[in-house]
Amino acid sequence: MTWGELLLSGQKKLESAGIREYSLDGWYLFEHVFGMSRADYLLRSRETVTAEGKALEEFWEKLSRRAGREPLQHILGVQEFMGLEFYVNSDVLIPRQDTETLVETVLCAHKNRGISLLDVCTGSGCIAISLAALGKYAHVEAADISNAALLTAEKNAEKILGADTVKFRCSDLFSAFAPEERFDVIVSNPPYIPSKVIEGLEPEVRDFEPRMALDGSEDGLFFYRKLAEESRSFLKENGAVYFEIGYDQGEAVERLLSGHGFKDTEVIKDLSGRDRVVRGKWNPAWKAPAA
Ligand code: GLN
């Protein structure tokens, strides 16, 4: 059997399992297991396979996992985000390209390197770490309710930035923060899928990604309500918030923010033209309505 025939039979296995990107996914698994670059492959595709039995076994085992709809990123163990490579596993949401809109919006709006930022619901740490790496901000912190997610986020920070650069802590939103802590910017990509919608998602997401990172309760807005209520207490005067949202949540989240003392709210679209980020500024003139 030649290398070309081996790759093709792997891709066929994925195709018959109904994997949409069977050709590309087959290639990535081939490249990962045999360590062959595209250029090497083009030169050697007609040569007889020289790989050891163990490597061949690994290739077929990984193809079977993918055929069973396990996400490619879980099998490879990594996902690229903002040009940086993040470790991923079933404890964290796989970084999405959509979320780059959130990071780019913050980088664009905040050129002052001296500010402090907090990322709540950090998961893999992709938002906090890419802000620290690309924005070179003086002080970046991140929180998540999941200890398992934080282990992965810390590994990512160490790999990308070096040890002790981003400060991580285990916290249910702001529960582990002292009342006097203040940040210039709070960002979050909280769980925002309405519970019922989750059952209709692709098996890769529904069956393999952490449900606690996706489920935004009945209407998907549970965490925005809490964030809108609580963020203000942890912001410096003139601070701002940036939240990723689902494509149809812009208006609702803007309303939540203006109802809790934020001004200049704005919805920002992602590259495919869909609403993706809501931002708002602390409004010093705001008074909480009497209870
Ligand atoms: N955008 C993600 C998805 O479509 C959901 C992310 C989230 O809930 N924060 O799967």
PDB file of C-alpha atoms and ligand atoms in Angstrom:
ATOM      1  CA  MET A   1       0.000   0.000   0.000  1.00  0.00           C
ATOM      2  CA  THR A   2       1.252   3.512  -0.792  1.00  0.00           C
ATOM      3  CA  TRP A   3       1.018   6.594   1.452  1.00  0.00           C
ATOM      4  CA  GLY A   4      -1.516   7.992  -0.998  1.00  0.00           C
ATOM      5  CA  GLU A   5      -3.696   4.900  -0.734  1.00  0.00           C
ATOM      6  CA  LEU A   6      -3.430   4.942   3.062  1.00  0.00           C
ATOM      7  CA  LEU A   7      -4.583   8.571   3.292  1.00  0.00           C
ATOM      8  CA  LEU A   8      -7.406   7.924   0.853  1.00  0.00           C
ATOM      9  CA  SER A   9      -8.677   4.893   2.751  1.00  0.00           C
ATOM     10  CA  GLY A  10      -8.647   6.918   5.976  1.00  0.00           C
ATOM     11  CA  GLN A  11     -10.622   9.694   4.315  1.00  0.00           C
ATOM     12  CA  LYS A  12     -13.083   7.119   2.904  1.00  0.00           C
ATOM     13  CA  LYS A  13     -13.683   5.772   6.391  1.00  0.00           C
ATOM     14  CA  LEU A  14     -14.652   9.267   7.574  1.00  0.00           C
ATOM     15  CA  GLU A  15     -16.766   9.902   4.487  1.00  0.00           C
ATOM     16  CA  SER A  16     -18.784   6.745   5.027  1.00  0.00           C
ATOM     17  CA  ALA A  17     -19.324   7.758   8.663  1.00  0.00           C
ATOM     18  CA  GLY A  18     -20.934  10.976   7.366  1.00  0.00           C
ATOM     19  CA  ILE A  19     -18.185  13.393   8.450  1.00  0.00           C
ATOM     20  CA  ARG A  20     -18.707  16.548   6.399  1.00  0.00           C
ATOM     21  CA  GLU A  21     -15.056  17.635   6.260  1.00  0.00           C
ATOM     22  CA  TYR A  22     -13.828  14.061   5.759  1.00  0.00           C
ATOM     23  CA  SER A  23     -11.030  14.998   3.399  1.00  0.00           C
ATOM     24  CA  LEU A  24      -9.495  17.713   5.568  1.00  0.00           C
ATOM     25  CA  ASP A  25     -10.044  15.839   8.845  1.00  0.00           C
ATOM     26  CA  GLY A  26      -8.447  12.706   7.337  1.00  0.00           C
ATOM     27  CA  TRP A  27      -5.455  14.763   6.266  1.00  0.00           C
ATOM     28  CA  TYR A  28      -5.013  16.378   9.712  1.00  0.00           C
ATOM     29  CA  LEU A  29      -5.061  12.972  11.430  1.00  0.00           C
ATOM     30  CA  PHE A  30      -2.601  11.589   8.854  1.00  0.00           C
ATOM     31  CA  GLU A  31      -0.277  14.568   9.331  1.00  0.00           C
ATOM     32  CA  HIS A  32      -0.543  14.291  13.129  1.00  0.00           C
ATOM     33  CA  VAL A  33       0.182  10.556  13.339  1.00  0.00           C
ATOM     34  CA  PHE A  34       2.864  10.223  10.660  1.00  0.00           C
ATOM     35  CA  GLY A  35       4.393  13.664  11.138  1.00  0.00           C
ATOM     36  CA  MET A  36       4.408  14.254   7.400  1.00  0.00           C
ATOM     37  CA  SER A  37       4.139  17.776   5.997  1.00  0.00           C
ATOM     38  CA  ARG A  38       2.057  18.483   2.908  1.00  0.00           C
ATOM     39  CA  ALA A  39       5.259  18.904   0.863  1.00  0.00           C
ATOM     40  CA  ASP A  40       6.672  15.545   2.094  1.00  0.00           C
ATOM     41  CA  TYR A  41       3.406  13.880   1.283  1.00  0.00           C
ATOM     42  CA  LEU A  42       3.316  15.222  -2.269  1.00  0.00           C
ATOM     43  CA  LEU A  43       6.777  13.812  -2.868  1.00  0.00           C
ATOM     44  CA  ARG A  44       6.087  10.450  -1.259  1.00  0.00           C
ATOM     45  CA  SER A  45       2.435   9.674  -2.010  1.00  0.00           C
ATOM     46  CA  ARG A  46       3.379   6.905  -4.467  1.00  0.00           C
ATOM     47  CA  GLU A  47       5.949   5.294  -2.183  1.00  0.00           C
ATOM     48  CA  THR A  48       5.131   2.193  -0.197  1.00  0.00           C
ATOM     49  CA  VAL A  49       4.127   2.890   3.420  1.00  0.00           C
ATOM     50  CA  THR A  50       7.061   2.394   5.774  1.00  0.00           C
ATOM     51  CA  ALA A  51       5.300   3.306   9.056  1.00  0.00           C
ATOM     52  CA  GLU A  52       5.482   0.931  12.026  1.00  0.00           C
ATOM     53  CA  GLY A  53       2.478  -1.165  12.969  1.00  0.00           C
ATOM     54  CA  LYS A  54       1.949   0.967  16.072  1.00  0.00           C
ATOM     55  CA  ALA A  55       1.616   4.173  14.061  1.00  0.00           C
ATOM     56  CA  LEU A  56      -0.808   2.517  11.661  1.00  0.00           C
ATOM     57  CA  GLU A  57      -2.863   1.280  14.603  1.00  0.00           C
ATOM     58  CA  GLU A  58      -2.905   4.781  16.043  1.00  0.00           C
ATOM     59  CA  PHE A  59      -4.068   6.229  12.710  1.00  0.00           C
ATOM     60  CA  TRP A  60      -7.013   3.818  12.527  1.00  0.00           C
ATOM     61  CA  GLU A  61      -7.856   4.305  16.184  1.00  0.00           C
ATOM     62  CA  LYS A  62      -7.977   8.105  15.746  1.00  0.00           C
ATOM     63  CA  LEU A  63     -10.042   7.754  12.557  1.00  0.00           C
ATOM     64  CA  SER A  64     -12.529   5.600  14.477  1.00  0.00           C
ATOM     65  CA  ARG A  65     -12.824   8.236  17.186  1.00  0.00           C
ATOM     66  CA  ARG A  66     -13.486  10.901  14.564  1.00  0.00           C
ATOM     67  CA  ALA A  67     -15.975   8.590  12.798  1.00  0.00           C
ATOM     68  CA  GLY A  68     -17.764   8.392  16.182  1.00  0.00           C
ATOM     69  CA  ARG A  69     -18.126  12.205  15.979  1.00  0.00           C
ATOM     70  CA  GLU A  70     -15.496  13.063  18.580  1.00  0.00           C
ATOM     71  CA  PRO A  71     -14.265  16.578  17.659  1.00  0.00           C
ATOM     72  CA  LEU A  72     -11.050  16.646  15.648  1.00  0.00           C
ATOM     73  CA  GLN A  73      -9.579  19.094  18.190  1.00  0.00           C
ATOM     74  CA  HIS A  74     -10.047  16.617  21.050  1.00  0.00           C
ATOM     75  CA  ILE A  75      -8.174  13.987  19.063  1.00  0.00           C
ATOM     76  CA  LEU A  76      -5.365  16.342  18.074  1.00  0.00           C
ATOM     77  CA  GLY A  77      -5.416  17.964  21.550  1.00  0.00           C
ATOM     78  CA  VAL A  78      -5.051  21.498  20.202  1.00  0.00           C
ATOM     79  CA  GLN A  79      -6.904  24.361  18.531  1.00  0.00           C
ATOM     80  CA  GLU A  80      -5.528  27.563  17.068  1.00  0.00           C
ATOM     81  CA  PHE A  81      -7.044  30.859  18.243  1.00  0.00           C
ATOM     82  CA  MET A  82      -5.774  34.390  17.429  1.00  0.00           C
ATOM     83  CA  GLY A  83      -2.729  32.753  15.836  1.00  0.00           C
ATOM     84  CA  LEU A  84      -1.813  30.981  19.093  1.00  0.00           C
ATOM     85  CA  GLU A  85      -2.044  27.258  19.809  1.00  0.00           C
ATOM     86  CA  PHE A  86      -4.216  26.209  22.772  1.00  0.00           C
ATOM     87  CA  TYR A  87      -4.475  22.793  24.435  1.00  0.00           C
ATOM     88  CA  VAL A  88      -8.066  21.575  24.482  1.00  0.00           C
ATOM     89  CA  ASN A  89      -9.904  18.594  25.944  1.00  0.00           C
ATOM     90  CA  SER A  90     -13.408  17.681  27.065  1.00  0.00           C
ATOM     91  CA  ASP A  91     -13.120  19.971  30.134  1.00  0.00           C
ATOM     92  CA  VAL A  92     -13.131  23.163  28.042  1.00  0.00           C
ATOM     93  CA  LEU A  93     -15.076  24.628  25.153  1.00  0.00           C
ATOM     94  CA  ILE A  94     -13.032  24.459  21.952  1.00  0.00           C
ATOM     95  CA  PRO A  95     -12.074  28.056  21.060  1.00  0.00           C
ATOM     96  CA  ARG A  96     -14.271  29.287  18.184  1.00  0.00           C
ATOM     97  CA  GLN A  97     -13.267  31.676  15.469  1.00  0.00           C
ATOM     98  CA  ASP A  98     -16.358  33.741  16.374  1.00  0.00           C
ATOM     99  CA  THR A  99     -14.733  34.573  19.695  1.00  0.00           C
ATOM    100  CA  GLU A 100     -11.816  36.267  17.937  1.00  0.00           C
ATOM    101  CA  THR A 101     -14.283  39.139  17.347  1.00  0.00           C
ATOM    102  CA  LEU A 102     -14.443  39.701  21.113  1.00  0.00           C
ATOM    103  CA  VAL A 103     -10.657  39.725  21.495  1.00  0.00           C
ATOM    104  CA  GLU A 104     -10.146  41.983  18.464  1.00  0.00           C
ATOM    105  CA  THR A 105     -12.781  44.455  19.700  1.00  0.00           C
ATOM    106  CA  VAL A 106     -11.055  44.784  23.087  1.00  0.00           C
ATOM    107  CA  LEU A 107      -7.567  45.076  21.519  1.00  0.00           C
ATOM    108  CA  CYS A 108      -8.835  47.805  19.222  1.00  0.00           C
ATOM    109  CA  ALA A 109     -10.640  49.791  21.920  1.00  0.00           C
ATOM    110  CA  HIS A 110      -7.934  49.613  24.604  1.00  0.00           C
ATOM    111  CA  LYS A 111      -4.485  50.681  23.472  1.00  0.00           C
ATOM    112  CA  ASN A 112      -3.395  51.659  26.981  1.00  0.00           C
ATOM    113  CA  ARG A 113      -1.160  48.801  28.132  1.00  0.00           C
ATOM    114  CA  GLY A 114      -1.463  49.818  31.773  1.00  0.00           C
ATOM    115  CA  ILE A 115      -5.057  48.706  32.288  1.00  0.00           C
ATOM    116  CA  SER A 116      -6.372  45.662  34.185  1.00  0.00           C
ATOM    117  CA  LEU A 117      -8.661  43.070  32.597  1.00  0.00           C
ATOM    118  CA  LEU A 118     -10.754  40.232  33.944  1.00  0.00           C
ATOM    119  CA  ASP A 119     -12.137  37.318  31.902  1.00  0.00           C
ATOM    120  CA  VAL A 120     -14.981  35.449  33.604  1.00  0.00           C
ATOM    121  CA  CYS A 121     -15.938  31.933  32.405  1.00  0.00           C
ATOM    122  CA  THR A 122     -12.466  31.636  30.909  1.00  0.00           C
ATOM    123  CA  GLY A 123     -12.574  27.909  29.992  1.00  0.00           C
ATOM    124  CA  SER A 124      -9.425  27.131  27.990  1.00  0.00           C
ATOM    125  CA  GLY A 125      -8.203  30.642  28.831  1.00  0.00           C
ATOM    126  CA  CYS A 126      -8.145  31.557  25.140  1.00  0.00           C
ATOM    127  CA  ILE A 127      -9.595  35.075  25.629  1.00  0.00           C
ATOM    128  CA  ALA A 128      -7.505  36.110  28.645  1.00  0.00           C
ATOM    129  CA  ILE A 129      -4.307  34.593  27.274  1.00  0.00           C
ATOM    130  CA  SER A 130      -4.614  36.092  23.813  1.00  0.00           C
ATOM    131  CA  LEU A 131      -5.409  39.506  25.335  1.00  0.00           C
ATOM    132  CA  ALA A 132      -2.302  39.211  27.508  1.00  0.00           C
ATOM    133  CA  ALA A 133      -0.143  37.933  24.643  1.00  0.00           C
ATOM    134  CA  LEU A 134      -1.288  40.349  21.947  1.00  0.00           C
ATOM    135  CA  GLY A 135      -2.390  43.355  24.033  1.00  0.00           C
ATOM    136  CA  LYS A 136       0.553  43.178  26.452  1.00  0.00           C
ATOM    137  CA  TYR A 137      -1.737  44.479  29.190  1.00  0.00           C
ATOM    138  CA  ALA A 138      -0.184  45.006  32.596  1.00  0.00           C
ATOM    139  CA  HIS A 139      -2.679  42.966  34.555  1.00  0.00           C
ATOM    140  CA  VAL A 140      -4.884  40.130  33.277  1.00  0.00           C
ATOM    141  CA  GLU A 141      -6.952  37.851  35.502  1.00  0.00           C
ATOM    142  CA  ALA A 142      -9.319  35.039  34.659  1.00  0.00           C
ATOM    143  CA  ALA A 143     -11.909  32.988  36.527  1.00  0.00           C
ATOM    144  CA  ASP A 144     -13.919  29.839  35.958  1.00  0.00           C
ATOM    145  CA  ILE A 145     -16.208  27.704  38.092  1.00  0.00           C
ATOM    146  CA  SER A 146     -14.519  24.524  36.824  1.00  0.00           C
ATOM    147  CA  ASN A 147     -11.239  23.454  38.415  1.00  0.00           C
ATOM    148  CA  ALA A 148     -10.639  21.058  35.532  1.00  0.00           C
ATOM    149  CA  ALA A 149     -10.976  23.900  33.015  1.00  0.00           C
ATOM    150  CA  LEU A 150      -8.574  26.029  35.061  1.00  0.00           C
ATOM    151  CA  LEU A 151      -5.918  23.295  34.907  1.00  0.00           C
ATOM    152  CA  THR A 152      -6.069  23.473  31.113  1.00  0.00           C
ATOM    153  CA  ALA A 153      -6.134  27.287  31.111  1.00  0.00           C
ATOM    154  CA  GLU A 154      -3.050  27.373  33.328  1.00  0.00           C
ATOM    155  CA  LYS A 155      -1.221  24.957  31.060  1.00  0.00           C
ATOM    156  CA  ASN A 156      -2.095  27.176  28.107  1.00  0.00           C
ATOM    157  CA  ALA A 157      -0.883  30.329  29.862  1.00  0.00           C
ATOM    158  CA  GLU A 158       2.381  28.642  30.779  1.00  0.00           C
ATOM    159  CA  LYS A 159       2.945  27.433  27.215  1.00  0.00           C
ATOM    160  CA  ILE A 160       2.009  30.690  25.497  1.00  0.00           C
ATOM    161  CA  LEU A 161       3.081  33.354  27.997  1.00  0.00           C
ATOM    162  CA  GLY A 162       5.276  31.666  30.606  1.00  0.00           C
ATOM    163  CA  ALA A 163       4.376  30.915  34.219  1.00  0.00           C
ATOM    164  CA  ASP A 164       2.525  33.393  36.485  1.00  0.00           C
ATOM    165  CA  THR A 165       1.453  35.878  33.837  1.00  0.00           C
ATOM    166  CA  VAL A 166      -2.325  35.589  33.990  1.00  0.00           C
ATOM    167  CA  LYS A 167      -3.791  35.120  37.479  1.00  0.00           C
ATOM    168  CA  PHE A 168      -6.437  32.375  37.510  1.00  0.00           C
ATOM    169  CA  ARG A 169      -8.945  31.596  40.211  1.00  0.00           C
ATOM    170  CA  CYS A 170     -11.820  29.221  40.751  1.00  0.00           C
ATOM    171  CA  SER A 171     -14.963  31.305  41.041  1.00  0.00           C
ATOM    172  CA  ASP A 172     -18.656  31.082  40.212  1.00  0.00           C
ATOM    173  CA  LEU A 173     -18.705  34.382  38.275  1.00  0.00           C
ATOM    174  CA  PHE A 174     -17.553  36.892  40.958  1.00  0.00           C
ATOM    175  CA  SER A 175     -18.139  34.715  44.041  1.00  0.00           C
ATOM    176  CA  ALA A 176     -14.409  34.404  44.870  1.00  0.00           C
ATOM    177  CA  PHE A 177     -13.667  38.115  44.370  1.00  0.00           C
ATOM    178  CA  ALA A 178     -13.282  40.518  47.287  1.00  0.00           C
ATOM    179  CA  PRO A 179     -15.762  43.419  47.218  1.00  0.00           C
ATOM    180  CA  GLU A 180     -12.978  45.981  46.760  1.00  0.00           C
ATOM    181  CA  GLU A 181     -11.431  44.378  43.641  1.00  0.00           C
ATOM    182  CA  ARG A 182     -11.742  46.549  40.519  1.00  0.00           C
ATOM    183  CA  PHE A 183     -10.878  46.142  36.834  1.00  0.00           C
ATOM    184  CA  ASP A 184     -10.838  48.501  33.866  1.00  0.00           C
ATOM    185  CA  VAL A 185     -12.340  45.888  31.552  1.00  0.00           C
ATOM    186  CA  ILE A 186     -14.429  42.773  32.184  1.00  0.00           C
ATOM    187  CA  VAL A 187     -14.898  40.321  29.332  1.00  0.00           C
ATOM    188  CA  SER A 188     -16.844  37.086  29.137  1.00  0.00           C
ATOM    189  CA  ASN A 189     -17.976  34.392  26.761  1.00  0.00           C
ATOM    190  CA  PRO A 190     -20.477  32.773  29.118  1.00  0.00           C
ATOM    191  CA  PRO A 191     -22.662  29.750  28.330  1.00  0.00           C
ATOM    192  CA  TYR A 192     -25.477  31.184  26.191  1.00  0.00           C
ATOM    193  CA  ILE A 193     -27.280  28.414  24.348  1.00  0.00           C
ATOM    194  CA  PRO A 194     -30.903  27.952  25.441  1.00  0.00           C
ATOM    195  CA  SER A 195     -31.116  24.512  27.133  1.00  0.00           C
ATOM    196  CA  LYS A 196     -33.621  23.123  24.618  1.00  0.00           C
ATOM    197  CA  VAL A 197     -31.478  24.142  21.625  1.00  0.00           C
ATOM    198  CA  ILE A 198     -28.533  22.048  22.854  1.00  0.00           C
ATOM    199  CA  GLU A 199     -30.236  18.771  21.926  1.00  0.00           C
ATOM    200  CA  GLY A 200     -30.381  19.911  18.293  1.00  0.00           C
ATOM    201  CA  LEU A 201     -26.674  20.758  18.011  1.00  0.00           C
ATOM    202  CA  GLU A 202     -24.119  18.659  16.097  1.00  0.00           C
ATOM    203  CA  PRO A 203     -23.038  15.540  18.045  1.00  0.00           C
ATOM    204  CA  GLU A 204     -19.472  16.916  18.226  1.00  0.00           C
ATOM    205  CA  VAL A 205     -20.762  19.772  20.392  1.00  0.00           C
ATOM    206  CA  ARG A 206     -23.739  18.107  22.084  1.00  0.00           C
ATOM    207  CA  ASP A 207     -22.020  14.879  23.121  1.00  0.00           C
ATOM    208  CA  PHE A 208     -18.389  15.903  23.617  1.00  0.00           C
ATOM    209  CA  GLU A 209     -18.131  19.521  24.710  1.00  0.00           C
ATOM    210  CA  PRO A 210     -18.790  20.495  28.332  1.00  0.00           C
ATOM    211  CA  ARG A 211     -22.478  21.207  28.722  1.00  0.00           C
ATOM    212  CA  MET A 212     -21.769  23.628  31.560  1.00  0.00           C
ATOM    213  CA  ALA A 213     -19.874  25.814  29.067  1.00  0.00           C
ATOM    214  CA  LEU A 214     -22.829  25.927  26.660  1.00  0.00           C
ATOM    215  CA  ASP A 215     -26.046  25.892  28.665  1.00  0.00           C
ATOM    216  CA  GLY A 216     -27.407  29.390  29.257  1.00  0.00           C
ATOM    217  CA  SER A 217     -30.552  28.012  30.933  1.00  0.00           C
ATOM    218  CA  GLU A 218     -34.073  28.274  29.556  1.00  0.00           C
ATOM    219  CA  ASP A 219     -33.741  31.442  27.460  1.00  0.00           C
ATOM    220  CA  GLY A 220     -29.941  31.412  27.152  1.00  0.00           C
ATOM    221  CA  LEU A 221     -29.681  34.717  29.038  1.00  0.00           C
ATOM    222  CA  PHE A 222     -29.088  33.448  32.587  1.00  0.00           C
ATOM    223  CA  PHE A 223     -25.423  34.493  32.766  1.00  0.00           C
ATOM    224  CA  TYR A 224     -25.975  37.875  31.085  1.00  0.00           C
ATOM    225  CA  ARG A 225     -28.532  38.729  33.784  1.00  0.00           C
ATOM    226  CA  LYS A 226     -25.977  37.928  36.485  1.00  0.00           C
ATOM    227  CA  LEU A 227     -23.132  39.643  34.629  1.00  0.00           C
ATOM    228  CA  ALA A 228     -25.206  42.774  34.011  1.00  0.00           C
ATOM    229  CA  GLU A 229     -26.146  42.893  37.698  1.00  0.00           C
ATOM    230  CA  GLU A 230     -22.770  42.091  39.205  1.00  0.00           C
ATOM    231  CA  SER A 231     -20.077  43.427  36.835  1.00  0.00           C
ATOM    232  CA  ARG A 232     -20.543  47.041  37.843  1.00  0.00           C
ATOM    233  CA  SER A 233     -19.334  46.364  41.415  1.00  0.00           C
ATOM    234  CA  PHE A 234     -16.006  45.063  40.065  1.00  0.00           C
ATOM    235  CA  LEU A 235     -15.366  47.826  37.532  1.00  0.00           C
ATOM    236  CA  LYS A 236     -13.324  50.958  37.995  1.00  0.00           C
ATOM    237  CA  GLU A 237     -15.116  54.178  37.202  1.00  0.00           C
ATOM    238  CA  ASN A 238     -15.166  54.507  33.377  1.00  0.00           C
ATOM    239  CA  GLY A 239     -14.696  50.739  33.087  1.00  0.00           C
ATOM    240  CA  ALA A 240     -16.272  48.730  30.289  1.00  0.00           C
ATOM    241  CA  VAL A 241     -17.689  45.269  29.663  1.00  0.00           C
ATOM    242  CA  TYR A 242     -17.517  43.112  26.522  1.00  0.00           C
ATOM    243  CA  PHE A 243     -19.617  39.964  26.267  1.00  0.00           C
ATOM    244  CA  GLU A 244     -19.838  37.424  23.468  1.00  0.00           C
ATOM    245  CA  ILE A 245     -23.465  36.695  22.566  1.00  0.00           C
ATOM    246  CA  GLY A 246     -25.500  34.413  20.338  1.00  0.00           C
ATOM    247  CA  TYR A 247     -26.532  35.925  16.977  1.00  0.00           C
ATOM    248  CA  ASP A 248     -30.067  36.730  18.221  1.00  0.00           C
ATOM    249  CA  GLN A 249     -29.260  37.985  21.732  1.00  0.00           C
ATOM    250  CA  GLY A 250     -27.923  41.480  20.966  1.00  0.00           C
ATOM    251  CA  GLU A 251     -31.021  43.458  21.787  1.00  0.00           C
ATOM    252  CA  ALA A 252     -31.807  41.520  24.977  1.00  0.00           C
ATOM    253  CA  VAL A 253     -28.261  41.830  26.338  1.00  0.00           C
ATOM    254  CA  GLU A 254     -28.070  45.540  25.474  1.00  0.00           C
ATOM    255  CA  ARG A 255     -31.313  46.023  27.373  1.00  0.00           C
ATOM    256  CA  LEU A 256     -29.946  44.138  30.385  1.00  0.00           C
ATOM    257  CA  LEU A 257     -26.832  46.313  30.393  1.00  0.00           C
ATOM    258  CA  SER A 258     -28.662  49.627  30.082  1.00  0.00           C
ATOM    259  CA  GLY A 259     -31.003  48.496  32.852  1.00  0.00           C
ATOM    260  CA  HIS A 260     -28.038  47.987  35.175  1.00  0.00           C
ATOM    261  CA  GLY A 261     -26.124  51.222  34.795  1.00  0.00           C
ATOM    262  CA  PHE A 262     -24.262  50.887  31.512  1.00  0.00           C
ATOM    263  CA  LYS A 263     -24.264  53.481  28.723  1.00  0.00           C
ATOM    264  CA  ASP A 264     -23.109  53.642  25.100  1.00  0.00           C
ATOM    265  CA  THR A 265     -24.071  50.001  24.607  1.00  0.00           C
ATOM    266  CA  GLU A 266     -23.269  48.644  21.181  1.00  0.00           C
ATOM    267  CA  VAL A 267     -23.652  45.361  19.304  1.00  0.00           C
ATOM    268  CA  ILE A 268     -20.677  44.298  17.174  1.00  0.00           C
ATOM    269  CA  LYS A 269     -20.884  41.825  14.304  1.00  0.00           C
ATOM    270  CA  ASP A 270     -18.528  38.923  13.538  1.00  0.00           C
ATOM    271  CA  LEU A 271     -16.885  38.243  10.168  1.00  0.00           C
ATOM    272  CA  SER A 272     -19.971  36.495   8.852  1.00  0.00           C
ATOM    273  CA  GLY A 273     -22.070  39.591   9.597  1.00  0.00           C
ATOM    274  CA  ARG A 274     -23.892  38.182  12.631  1.00  0.00           C
ATOM    275  CA  ASP A 275     -24.270  39.936  15.986  1.00  0.00           C
ATOM    276  CA  ARG A 276     -21.507  38.534  18.190  1.00  0.00           C
ATOM    277  CA  VAL A 277     -20.389  40.972  20.887  1.00  0.00           C
ATOM    278  CA  VAL A 278     -22.163  43.475  23.128  1.00  0.00           C
ATOM    279  CA  ARG A 279     -20.233  46.178  24.892  1.00  0.00           C
ATOM    280  CA  GLY A 280     -21.165  48.819  27.415  1.00  0.00           C
ATOM    281  CA  LYS A 281     -19.521  51.488  29.556  1.00  0.00           C
ATOM    282  CA  TRP A 282     -19.995  52.153  33.235  1.00  0.00           C
ATOM    283  CA  ASN A 283     -22.323  55.107  33.627  1.00  0.00           C
ATOM    284  CA  PRO A 284     -21.254  57.131  36.688  1.00  0.00           C
ATOM    285  CA  ALA A 285     -24.523  59.096  36.655  1.00  0.00           C
ATOM    286  CA  TRP A 286     -26.666  55.959  37.007  1.00  0.00           C
ATOM    287  CA  LYS A 287     -28.650  55.321  40.180  1.00  0.00           C
ATOM    288  CA  ALA A 288     -30.069  51.891  40.906  1.00  0.00           C
ATOM    289  CA  PRO A 289     -33.880  52.060  40.931  1.00  0.00           C
ATOM    290  CA  ALA A 290     -35.306  51.935  44.437  1.00  0.00           C
ATOM    291  CA  ALA A 291     -36.197  48.336  45.334  1.00  0.00           C
TER     292      ALA A 291
HETATM  293  N1  GLN B   1     -20.665  29.663  20.093  1.00  0.00           N
HETATM  294  C1  GLN B   1     -20.715  28.427  20.794  1.00  0.00           C
HETATM  295  C2  GLN B   1     -21.425  27.386  19.956  1.00  0.00           C
HETATM  296  O1  GLN B   1     -22.049  27.706  18.994  1.00  0.00           O
HETATM  297  C3  GLN B   1     -21.394  28.587  22.134  1.00  0.00           C
HETATM  298  C4  GLN B   1     -20.523  29.300  23.073  1.00  0.00           C
HETATM  299  C5  GLN B   1     -21.156  29.610  24.373  1.00  0.00           C
HETATM  300  O2  GLN B   1     -22.206  29.138  24.810  1.00  0.00           O
HETATM  301  N2  GLN B   1     -20.493  30.453  25.021  1.00  0.00           N
HETATM  302  O3  GLN B   1     -21.338  26.202  20.214  1.00  0.00           O
END
